[in-house]
mmCIF file of C-alpha atoms and ligand atoms in Angstrom:
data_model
loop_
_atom_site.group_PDB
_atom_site.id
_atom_site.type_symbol
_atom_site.label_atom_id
_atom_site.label_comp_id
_atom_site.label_asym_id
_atom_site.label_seq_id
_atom_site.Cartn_x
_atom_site.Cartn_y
_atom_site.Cartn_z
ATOM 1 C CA UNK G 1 116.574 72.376 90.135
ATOM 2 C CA UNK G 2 117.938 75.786 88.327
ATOM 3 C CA UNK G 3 120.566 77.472 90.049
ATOM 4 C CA UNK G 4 119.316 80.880 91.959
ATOM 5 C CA UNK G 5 119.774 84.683 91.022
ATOM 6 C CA UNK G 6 119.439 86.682 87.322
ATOM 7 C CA UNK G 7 120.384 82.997 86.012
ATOM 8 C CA UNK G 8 117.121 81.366 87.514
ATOM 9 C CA UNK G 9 114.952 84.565 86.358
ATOM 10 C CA UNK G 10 116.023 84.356 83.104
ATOM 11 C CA UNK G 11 115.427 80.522 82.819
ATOM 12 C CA UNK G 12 111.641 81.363 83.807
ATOM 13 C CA UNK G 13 111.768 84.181 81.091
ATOM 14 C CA UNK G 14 113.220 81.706 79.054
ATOM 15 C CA UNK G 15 110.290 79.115 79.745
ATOM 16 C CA UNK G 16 107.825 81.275 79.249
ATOM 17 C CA UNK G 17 108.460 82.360 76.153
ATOM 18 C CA UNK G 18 108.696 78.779 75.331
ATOM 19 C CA UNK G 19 105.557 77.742 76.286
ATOM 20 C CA UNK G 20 103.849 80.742 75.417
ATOM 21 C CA UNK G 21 102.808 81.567 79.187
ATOM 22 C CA UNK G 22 101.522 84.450 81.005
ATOM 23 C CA UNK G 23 102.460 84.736 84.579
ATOM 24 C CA UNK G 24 99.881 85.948 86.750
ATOM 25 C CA UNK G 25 101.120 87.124 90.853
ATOM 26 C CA UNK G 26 98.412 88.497 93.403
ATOM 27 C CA UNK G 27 99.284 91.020 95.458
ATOM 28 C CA UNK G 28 100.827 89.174 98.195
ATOM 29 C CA UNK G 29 103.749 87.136 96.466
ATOM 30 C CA UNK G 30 107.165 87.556 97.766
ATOM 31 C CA UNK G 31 108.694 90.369 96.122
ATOM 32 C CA UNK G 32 110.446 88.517 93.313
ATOM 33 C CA UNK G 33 107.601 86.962 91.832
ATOM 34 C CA UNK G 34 105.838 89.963 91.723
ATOM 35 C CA UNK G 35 108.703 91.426 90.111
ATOM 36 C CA UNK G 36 108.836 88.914 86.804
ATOM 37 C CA UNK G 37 104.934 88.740 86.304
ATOM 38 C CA UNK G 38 102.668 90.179 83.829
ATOM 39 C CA UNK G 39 100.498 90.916 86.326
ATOM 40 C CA UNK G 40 100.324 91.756 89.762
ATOM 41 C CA UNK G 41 96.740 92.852 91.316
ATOM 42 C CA UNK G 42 93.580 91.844 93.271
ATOM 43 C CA UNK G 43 91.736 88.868 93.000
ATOM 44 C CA UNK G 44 89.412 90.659 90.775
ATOM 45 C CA UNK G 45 91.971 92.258 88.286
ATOM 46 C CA UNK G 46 93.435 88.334 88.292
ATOM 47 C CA UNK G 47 89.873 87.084 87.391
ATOM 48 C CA UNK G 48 89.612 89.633 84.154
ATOM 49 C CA UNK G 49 93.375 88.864 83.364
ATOM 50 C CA UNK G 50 92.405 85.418 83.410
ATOM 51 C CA UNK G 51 89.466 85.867 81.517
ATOM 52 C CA UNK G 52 91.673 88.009 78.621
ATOM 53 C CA UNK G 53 94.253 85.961 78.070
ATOM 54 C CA UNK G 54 95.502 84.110 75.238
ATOM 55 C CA UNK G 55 98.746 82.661 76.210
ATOM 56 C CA UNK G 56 98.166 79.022 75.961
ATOM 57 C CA UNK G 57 99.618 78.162 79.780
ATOM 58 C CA UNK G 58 98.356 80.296 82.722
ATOM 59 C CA UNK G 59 101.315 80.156 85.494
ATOM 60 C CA UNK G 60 99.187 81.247 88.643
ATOM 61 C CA UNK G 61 101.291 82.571 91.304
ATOM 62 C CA UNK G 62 98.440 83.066 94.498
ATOM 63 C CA UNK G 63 96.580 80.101 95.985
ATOM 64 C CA UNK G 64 94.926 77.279 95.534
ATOM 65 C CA UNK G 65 91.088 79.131 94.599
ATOM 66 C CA UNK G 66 92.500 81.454 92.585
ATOM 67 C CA UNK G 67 94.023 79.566 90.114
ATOM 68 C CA UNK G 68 90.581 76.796 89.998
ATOM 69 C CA UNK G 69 89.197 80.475 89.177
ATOM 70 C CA UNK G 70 91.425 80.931 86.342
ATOM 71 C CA UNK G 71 90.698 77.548 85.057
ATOM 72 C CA UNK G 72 87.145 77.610 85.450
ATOM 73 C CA UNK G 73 87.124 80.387 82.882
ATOM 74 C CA UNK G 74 89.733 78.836 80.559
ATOM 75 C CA UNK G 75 88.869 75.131 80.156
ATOM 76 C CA UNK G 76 90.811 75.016 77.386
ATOM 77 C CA UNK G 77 93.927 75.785 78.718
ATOM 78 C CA UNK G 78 96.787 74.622 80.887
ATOM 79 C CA UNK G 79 96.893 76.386 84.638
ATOM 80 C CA UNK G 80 99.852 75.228 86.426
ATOM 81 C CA UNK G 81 99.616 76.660 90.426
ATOM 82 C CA UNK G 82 103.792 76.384 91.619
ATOM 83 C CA UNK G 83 102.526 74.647 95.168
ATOM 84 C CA UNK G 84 99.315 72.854 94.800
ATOM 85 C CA UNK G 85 99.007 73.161 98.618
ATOM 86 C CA UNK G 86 99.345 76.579 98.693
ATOM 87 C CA UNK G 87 95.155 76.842 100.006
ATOM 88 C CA UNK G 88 93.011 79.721 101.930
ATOM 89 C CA UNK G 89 91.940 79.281 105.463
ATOM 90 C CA UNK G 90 88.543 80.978 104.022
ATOM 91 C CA UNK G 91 88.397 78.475 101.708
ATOM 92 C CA UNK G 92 89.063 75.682 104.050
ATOM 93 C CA UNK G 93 85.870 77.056 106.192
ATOM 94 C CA UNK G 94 83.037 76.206 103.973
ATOM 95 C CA UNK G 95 83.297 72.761 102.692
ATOM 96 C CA UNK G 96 80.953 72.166 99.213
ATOM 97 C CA UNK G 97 79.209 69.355 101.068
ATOM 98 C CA UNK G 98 78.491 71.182 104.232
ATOM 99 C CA UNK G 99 77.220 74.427 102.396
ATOM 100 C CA UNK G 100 75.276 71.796 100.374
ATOM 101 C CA UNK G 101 73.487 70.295 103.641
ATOM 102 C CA UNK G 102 72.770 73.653 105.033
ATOM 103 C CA UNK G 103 71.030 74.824 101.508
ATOM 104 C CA UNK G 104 69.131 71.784 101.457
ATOM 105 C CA UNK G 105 68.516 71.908 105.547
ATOM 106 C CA UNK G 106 67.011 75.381 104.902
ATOM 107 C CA UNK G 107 65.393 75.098 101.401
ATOM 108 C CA UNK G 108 62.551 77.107 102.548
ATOM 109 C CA UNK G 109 64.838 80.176 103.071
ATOM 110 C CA UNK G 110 65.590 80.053 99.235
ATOM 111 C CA UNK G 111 68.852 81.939 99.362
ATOM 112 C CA UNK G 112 70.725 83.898 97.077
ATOM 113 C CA UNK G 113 74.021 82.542 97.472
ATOM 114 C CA UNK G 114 76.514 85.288 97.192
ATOM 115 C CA UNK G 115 80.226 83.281 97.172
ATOM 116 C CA UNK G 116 83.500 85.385 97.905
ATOM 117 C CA UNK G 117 85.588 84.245 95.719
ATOM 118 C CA UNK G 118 88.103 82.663 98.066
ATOM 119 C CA UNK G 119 86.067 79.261 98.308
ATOM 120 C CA UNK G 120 86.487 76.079 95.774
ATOM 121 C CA UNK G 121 85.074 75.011 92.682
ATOM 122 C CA UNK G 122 82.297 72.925 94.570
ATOM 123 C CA UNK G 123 81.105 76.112 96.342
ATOM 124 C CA UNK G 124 81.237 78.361 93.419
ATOM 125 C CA UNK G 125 78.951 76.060 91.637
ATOM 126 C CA UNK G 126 76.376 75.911 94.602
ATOM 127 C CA UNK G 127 76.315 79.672 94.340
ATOM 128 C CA UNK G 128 73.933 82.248 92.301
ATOM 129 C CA UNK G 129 77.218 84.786 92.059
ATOM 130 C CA UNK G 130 80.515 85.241 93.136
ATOM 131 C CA UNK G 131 82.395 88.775 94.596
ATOM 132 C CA UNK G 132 85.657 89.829 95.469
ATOM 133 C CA UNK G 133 86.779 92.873 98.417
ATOM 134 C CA UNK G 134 87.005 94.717 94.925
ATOM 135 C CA UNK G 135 83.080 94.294 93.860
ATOM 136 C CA UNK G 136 81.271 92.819 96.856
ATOM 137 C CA UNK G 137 79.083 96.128 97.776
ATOM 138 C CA UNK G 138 78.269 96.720 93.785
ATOM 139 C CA UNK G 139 76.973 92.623 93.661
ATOM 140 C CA UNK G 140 75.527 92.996 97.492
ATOM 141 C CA UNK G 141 73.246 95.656 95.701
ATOM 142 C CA UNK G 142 72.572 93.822 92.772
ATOM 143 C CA UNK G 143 71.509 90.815 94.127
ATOM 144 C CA UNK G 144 67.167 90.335 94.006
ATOM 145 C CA UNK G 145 65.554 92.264 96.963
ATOM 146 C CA UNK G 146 62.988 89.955 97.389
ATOM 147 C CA UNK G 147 65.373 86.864 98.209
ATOM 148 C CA UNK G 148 67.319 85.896 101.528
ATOM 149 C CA UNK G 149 71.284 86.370 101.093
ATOM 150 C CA UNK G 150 73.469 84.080 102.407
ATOM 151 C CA UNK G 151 76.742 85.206 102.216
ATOM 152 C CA UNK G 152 79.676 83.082 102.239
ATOM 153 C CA UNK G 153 82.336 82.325 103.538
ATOM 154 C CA UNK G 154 83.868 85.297 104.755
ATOM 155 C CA UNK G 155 81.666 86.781 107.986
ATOM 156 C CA UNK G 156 84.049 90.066 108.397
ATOM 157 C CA UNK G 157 83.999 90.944 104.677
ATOM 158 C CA UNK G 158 80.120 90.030 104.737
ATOM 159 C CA UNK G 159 79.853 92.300 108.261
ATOM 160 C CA UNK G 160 81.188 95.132 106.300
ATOM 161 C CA UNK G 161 79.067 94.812 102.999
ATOM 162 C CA UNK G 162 76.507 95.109 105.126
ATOM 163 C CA UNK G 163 77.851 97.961 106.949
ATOM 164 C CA UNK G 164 78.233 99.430 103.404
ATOM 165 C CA UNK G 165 74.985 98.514 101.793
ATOM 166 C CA UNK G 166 72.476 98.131 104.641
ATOM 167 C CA UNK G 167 71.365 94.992 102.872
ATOM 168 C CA UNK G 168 70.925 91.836 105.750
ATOM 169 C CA UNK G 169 72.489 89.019 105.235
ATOM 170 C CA UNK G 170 72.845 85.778 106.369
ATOM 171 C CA UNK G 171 76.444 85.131 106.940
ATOM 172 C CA UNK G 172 79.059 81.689 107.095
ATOM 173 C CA UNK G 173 80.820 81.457 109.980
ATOM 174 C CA UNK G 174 84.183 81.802 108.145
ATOM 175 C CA UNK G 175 87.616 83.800 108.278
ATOM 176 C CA UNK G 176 90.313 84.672 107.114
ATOM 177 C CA UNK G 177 93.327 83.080 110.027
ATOM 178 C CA UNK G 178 95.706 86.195 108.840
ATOM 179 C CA UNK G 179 93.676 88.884 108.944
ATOM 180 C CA UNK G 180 91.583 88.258 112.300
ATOM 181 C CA UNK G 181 95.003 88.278 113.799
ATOM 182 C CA UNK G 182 95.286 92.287 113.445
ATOM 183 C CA UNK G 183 93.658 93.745 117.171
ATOM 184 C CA UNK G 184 92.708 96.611 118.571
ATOM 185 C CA UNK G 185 95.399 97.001 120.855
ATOM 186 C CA UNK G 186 98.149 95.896 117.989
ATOM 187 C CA UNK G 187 96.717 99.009 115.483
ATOM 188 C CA UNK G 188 96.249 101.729 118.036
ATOM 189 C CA UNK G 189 99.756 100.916 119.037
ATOM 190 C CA UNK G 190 100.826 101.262 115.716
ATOM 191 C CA UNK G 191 99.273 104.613 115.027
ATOM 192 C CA UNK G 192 100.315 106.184 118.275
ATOM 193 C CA UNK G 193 103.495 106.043 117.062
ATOM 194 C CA UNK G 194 102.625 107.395 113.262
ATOM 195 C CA UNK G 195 100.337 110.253 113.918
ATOM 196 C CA UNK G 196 98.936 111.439 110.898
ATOM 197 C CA UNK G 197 99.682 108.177 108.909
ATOM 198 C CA UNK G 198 96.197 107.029 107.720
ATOM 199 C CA UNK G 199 95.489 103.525 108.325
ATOM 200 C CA UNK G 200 94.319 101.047 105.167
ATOM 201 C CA UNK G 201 92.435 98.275 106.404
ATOM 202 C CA UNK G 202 91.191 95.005 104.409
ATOM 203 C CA UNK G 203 87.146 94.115 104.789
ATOM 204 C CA UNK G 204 88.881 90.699 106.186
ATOM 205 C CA UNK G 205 89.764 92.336 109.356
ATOM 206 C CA UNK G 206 87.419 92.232 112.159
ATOM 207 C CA UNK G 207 84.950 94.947 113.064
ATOM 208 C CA UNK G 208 87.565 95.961 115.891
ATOM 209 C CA UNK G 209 90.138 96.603 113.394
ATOM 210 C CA UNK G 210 87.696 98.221 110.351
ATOM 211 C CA UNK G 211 86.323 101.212 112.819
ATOM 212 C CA UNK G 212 90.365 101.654 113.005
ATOM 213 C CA UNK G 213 90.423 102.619 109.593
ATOM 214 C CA UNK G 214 90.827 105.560 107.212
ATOM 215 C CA UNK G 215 89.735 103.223 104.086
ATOM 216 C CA UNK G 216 88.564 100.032 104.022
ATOM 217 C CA UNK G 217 89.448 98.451 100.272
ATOM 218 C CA UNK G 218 90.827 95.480 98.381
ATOM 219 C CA UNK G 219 94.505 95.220 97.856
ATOM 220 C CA UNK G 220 94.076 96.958 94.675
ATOM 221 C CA UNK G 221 91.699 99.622 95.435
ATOM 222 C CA UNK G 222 94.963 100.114 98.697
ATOM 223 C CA UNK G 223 96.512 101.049 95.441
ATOM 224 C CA UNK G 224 94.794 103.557 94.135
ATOM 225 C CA UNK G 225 93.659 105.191 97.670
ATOM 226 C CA UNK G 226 97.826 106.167 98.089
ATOM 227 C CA UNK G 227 98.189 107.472 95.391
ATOM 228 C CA UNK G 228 95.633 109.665 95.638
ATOM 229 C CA UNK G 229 96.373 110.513 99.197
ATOM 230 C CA UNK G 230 98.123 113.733 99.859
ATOM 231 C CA UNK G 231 99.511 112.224 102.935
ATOM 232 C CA UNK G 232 103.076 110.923 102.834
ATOM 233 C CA UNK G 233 103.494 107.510 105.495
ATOM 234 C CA UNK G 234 100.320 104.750 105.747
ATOM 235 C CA UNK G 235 100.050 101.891 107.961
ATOM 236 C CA UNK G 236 99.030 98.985 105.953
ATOM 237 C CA UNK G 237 96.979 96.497 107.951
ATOM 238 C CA UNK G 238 96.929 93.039 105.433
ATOM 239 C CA UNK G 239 99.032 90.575 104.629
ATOM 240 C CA UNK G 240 103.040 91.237 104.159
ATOM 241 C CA UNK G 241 103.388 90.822 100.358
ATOM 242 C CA UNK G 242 101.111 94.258 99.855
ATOM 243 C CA UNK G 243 103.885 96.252 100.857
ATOM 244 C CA UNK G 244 105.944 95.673 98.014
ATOM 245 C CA UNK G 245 103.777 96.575 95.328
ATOM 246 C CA UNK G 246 103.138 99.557 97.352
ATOM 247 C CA UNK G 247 106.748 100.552 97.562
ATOM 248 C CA UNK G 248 107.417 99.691 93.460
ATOM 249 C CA UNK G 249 104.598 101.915 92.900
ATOM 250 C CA UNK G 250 105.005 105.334 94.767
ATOM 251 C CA UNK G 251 108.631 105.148 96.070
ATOM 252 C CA UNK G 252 108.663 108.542 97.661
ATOM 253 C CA UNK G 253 106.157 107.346 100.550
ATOM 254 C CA UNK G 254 106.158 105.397 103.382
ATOM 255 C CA UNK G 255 104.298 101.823 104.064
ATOM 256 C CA UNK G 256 104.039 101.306 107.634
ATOM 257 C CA UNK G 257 103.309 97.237 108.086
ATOM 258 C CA UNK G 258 100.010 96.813 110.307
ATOM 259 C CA UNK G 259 101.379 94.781 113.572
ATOM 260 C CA UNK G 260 99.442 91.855 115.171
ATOM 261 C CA UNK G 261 100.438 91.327 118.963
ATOM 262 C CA UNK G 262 103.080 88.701 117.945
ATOM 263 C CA UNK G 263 104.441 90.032 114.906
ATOM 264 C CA UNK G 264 105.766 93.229 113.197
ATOM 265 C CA UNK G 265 103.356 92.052 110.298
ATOM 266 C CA UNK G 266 101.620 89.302 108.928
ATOM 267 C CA UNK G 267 102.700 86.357 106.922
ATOM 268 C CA UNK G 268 100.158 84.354 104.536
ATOM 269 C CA UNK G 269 101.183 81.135 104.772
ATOM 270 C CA UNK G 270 99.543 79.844 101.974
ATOM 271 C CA UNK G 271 100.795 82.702 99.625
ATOM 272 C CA UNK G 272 104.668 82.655 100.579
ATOM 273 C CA UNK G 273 104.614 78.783 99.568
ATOM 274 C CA UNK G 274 105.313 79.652 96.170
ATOM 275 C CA UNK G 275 108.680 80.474 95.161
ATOM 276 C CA UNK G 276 111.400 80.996 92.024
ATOM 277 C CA UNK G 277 112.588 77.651 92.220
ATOM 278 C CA UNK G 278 109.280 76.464 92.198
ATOM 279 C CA UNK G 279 107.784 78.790 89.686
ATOM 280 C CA UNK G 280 110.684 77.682 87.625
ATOM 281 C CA UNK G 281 109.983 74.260 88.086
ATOM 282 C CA UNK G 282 106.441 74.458 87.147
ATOM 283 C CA UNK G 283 106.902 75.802 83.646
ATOM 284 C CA UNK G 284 109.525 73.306 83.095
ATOM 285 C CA UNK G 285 106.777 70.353 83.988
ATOM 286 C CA UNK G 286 104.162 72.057 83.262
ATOM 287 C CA UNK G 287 103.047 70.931 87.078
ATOM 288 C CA UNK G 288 100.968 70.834 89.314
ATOM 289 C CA UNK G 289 97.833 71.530 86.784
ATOM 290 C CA UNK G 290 94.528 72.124 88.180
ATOM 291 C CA UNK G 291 92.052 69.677 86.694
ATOM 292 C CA UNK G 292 88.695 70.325 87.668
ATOM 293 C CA UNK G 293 85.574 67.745 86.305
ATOM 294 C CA UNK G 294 83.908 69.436 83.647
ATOM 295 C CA UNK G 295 80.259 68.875 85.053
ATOM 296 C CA UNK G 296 81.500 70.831 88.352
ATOM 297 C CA UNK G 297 83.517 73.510 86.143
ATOM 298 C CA UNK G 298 80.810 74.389 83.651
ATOM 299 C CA UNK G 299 78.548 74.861 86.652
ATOM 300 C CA UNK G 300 80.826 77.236 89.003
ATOM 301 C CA UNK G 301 81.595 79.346 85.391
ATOM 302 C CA UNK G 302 78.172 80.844 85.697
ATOM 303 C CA UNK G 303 78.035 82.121 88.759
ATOM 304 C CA UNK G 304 81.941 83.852 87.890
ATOM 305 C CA UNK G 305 80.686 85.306 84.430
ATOM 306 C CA UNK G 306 77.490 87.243 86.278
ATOM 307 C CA UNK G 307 80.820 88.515 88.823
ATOM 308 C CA UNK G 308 82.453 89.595 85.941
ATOM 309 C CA UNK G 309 79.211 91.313 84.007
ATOM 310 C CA UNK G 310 77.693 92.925 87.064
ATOM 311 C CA UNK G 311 81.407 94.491 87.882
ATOM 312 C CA UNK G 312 82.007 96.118 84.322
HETATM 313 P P1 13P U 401 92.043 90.895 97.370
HETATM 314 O O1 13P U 401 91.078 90.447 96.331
HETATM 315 O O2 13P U 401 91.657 92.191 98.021
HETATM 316 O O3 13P U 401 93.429 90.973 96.800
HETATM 317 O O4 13P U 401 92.073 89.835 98.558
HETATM 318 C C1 13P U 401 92.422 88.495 98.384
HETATM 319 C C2 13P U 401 92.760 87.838 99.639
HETATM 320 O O5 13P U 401 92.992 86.645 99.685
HETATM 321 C C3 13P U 401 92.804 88.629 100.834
HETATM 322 O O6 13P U 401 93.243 87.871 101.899
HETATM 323 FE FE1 SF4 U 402 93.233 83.058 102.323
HETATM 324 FE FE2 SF4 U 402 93.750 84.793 104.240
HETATM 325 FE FE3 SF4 U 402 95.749 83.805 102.808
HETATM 326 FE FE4 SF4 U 402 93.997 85.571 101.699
HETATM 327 S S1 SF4 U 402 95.451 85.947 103.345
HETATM 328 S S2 SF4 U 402 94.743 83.660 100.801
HETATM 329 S S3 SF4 U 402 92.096 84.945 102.734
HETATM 330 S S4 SF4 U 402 94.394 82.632 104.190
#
């Protein structure tokens, strides 16, 4: 184990270099990750990034999904993930083999299976296409008008694509355990107290929360609504980690943390396992790898690379 501080960062600089690596952080890593990686952005940016690359070792600093993602699109490289328990309660939700049942329970239905792309391998590759918060309404209105949609696993983010599209859907009984934490009562407490502060919502919250909003966006697209804003404070209803990019970025405003009833703000477990230490620890090993059969990976690719053309 590497001792902690500038001597620890510069030991993962160090390794990367070494082993020709590219460091890849979503949104919601603790501040010093974000700080050291190539990249820092959505689930969607991450995908392209991923896509890109040609460092030979992808270090994937986010969860469990997104790093099978990664790999799924680079079979011939290394993806190291710095806790491989660091999962998604969305994922968690729809199980390959029960999605697999239902399709096959309700083969007369003939979905279009529209995946967000926090879900495994196994689900990806039961899918026609995948989406992210960043491109779900473009691939809602892509998909074939004369099929069935079931949309999975996310129902909040599938509410509001409908919301957004009109399009019905059929929609998984999933969630996301952060997000449906933010209530009613926790946001229009906050925003009493910020008048004027518009309020940036994920599509993960519940409807409650959503008819809150000002915007409703992926953690990127939060991004880009800011900065654009004239207005100087925001209250930021998503997980934790979001507010740091959003301070690095436009320094001269405020980021107000959305509250849930127990907590100032919310926490992703999952996402605040990784750390330095472990980060380091990874490139050293070169572990934990995601390995993922190669029947199962060619077959979730597909349903990623139609993502990644329809979102161009
Ligand atoms: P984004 O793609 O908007 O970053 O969302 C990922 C996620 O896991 C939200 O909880
Ligand atoms: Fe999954 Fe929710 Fe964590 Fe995002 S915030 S990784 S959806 S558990």
């Amino acid at each position: 184990m590497a001792t902690i501080g500038i001597d620890l960062i510069e030991e993962i600089l160090e390794l990367k270099r070494k082993r020709n690596a590219v460091i890849l952080a979503h949104n919601y890593q603790v501040k010093e990750i974000q700080e050291l990686a190539d990249f820092v952005g959505d689930s969607l940016g991450l995908s392209y990034q991923a896509a890109q690359t040609d460092a030979e070792v992808i270090a994937f600093c986010g969860v469990h999904f997104m790093a099978e993602t990664a790999k799924i699109v680079n079979p011939g490289k290394k993806v190291i993930l710095p806790d491989l328990d660091a999962g998604c309660s969305l994922s968690e939700s729809c199980p390959a083999d029960k999605l697999e049942a239902y399709l096959k329970e309700h083969a007369d239905k003939n979905y279009y299976v529209i995946a967000y792309i926090n879900c495994s391998a196994g689900v990806k590759a039961l899918s026609d296409v995948i989406c992210t918060s960043g491109n779900a309404v473009k691939i809602v209105e892509a998909a074939p008008k004369d099929r069935n949609i079931l949309f999975v696993p996310d129902q909040n983010l599938g509410a509001w694509v409908m919301e957004q599209t009109g399009r019905k859907m059929e929609l998984w009984r999933g969630a996301c355990y952060v997000h449906v934490e933010f209530t009613r009562d926790s946001i229009e407490r906050i925003r009493a107290e910020h008048p004027g502060a518009p309020v940036v919502a994920h599509p993960e919250c519940t409807y409650a929360v959503r008819i809150l909003a000002d915007e409703v966006c992926s953690t990127e697209k939060m991004i880009t609504y800011c900065k654009a804003s004239p207005a100087k404070a925001f209250i930021i209803v998503t997980e934790s980690g979001m507010l740091h990019r959003l301070r690095r970025e436009m320094p001269e405003k405020e980021f107000i943390p959305g509250p849930t009833d127990l907590c100032a703000c919310a926490d992703c477990r999952f996402m605040k396992m990784n750390t330095l230490e472990k980060l380091h620890d990874a490139l050293l090993h070169l572990q934990p790898e995601i390995v993922i059969p190669e029947a199962l990976r060619a077959r979730a690719e597909l349903p990623i690379r139609r993502m990644l053309e329809l979102s161009k």
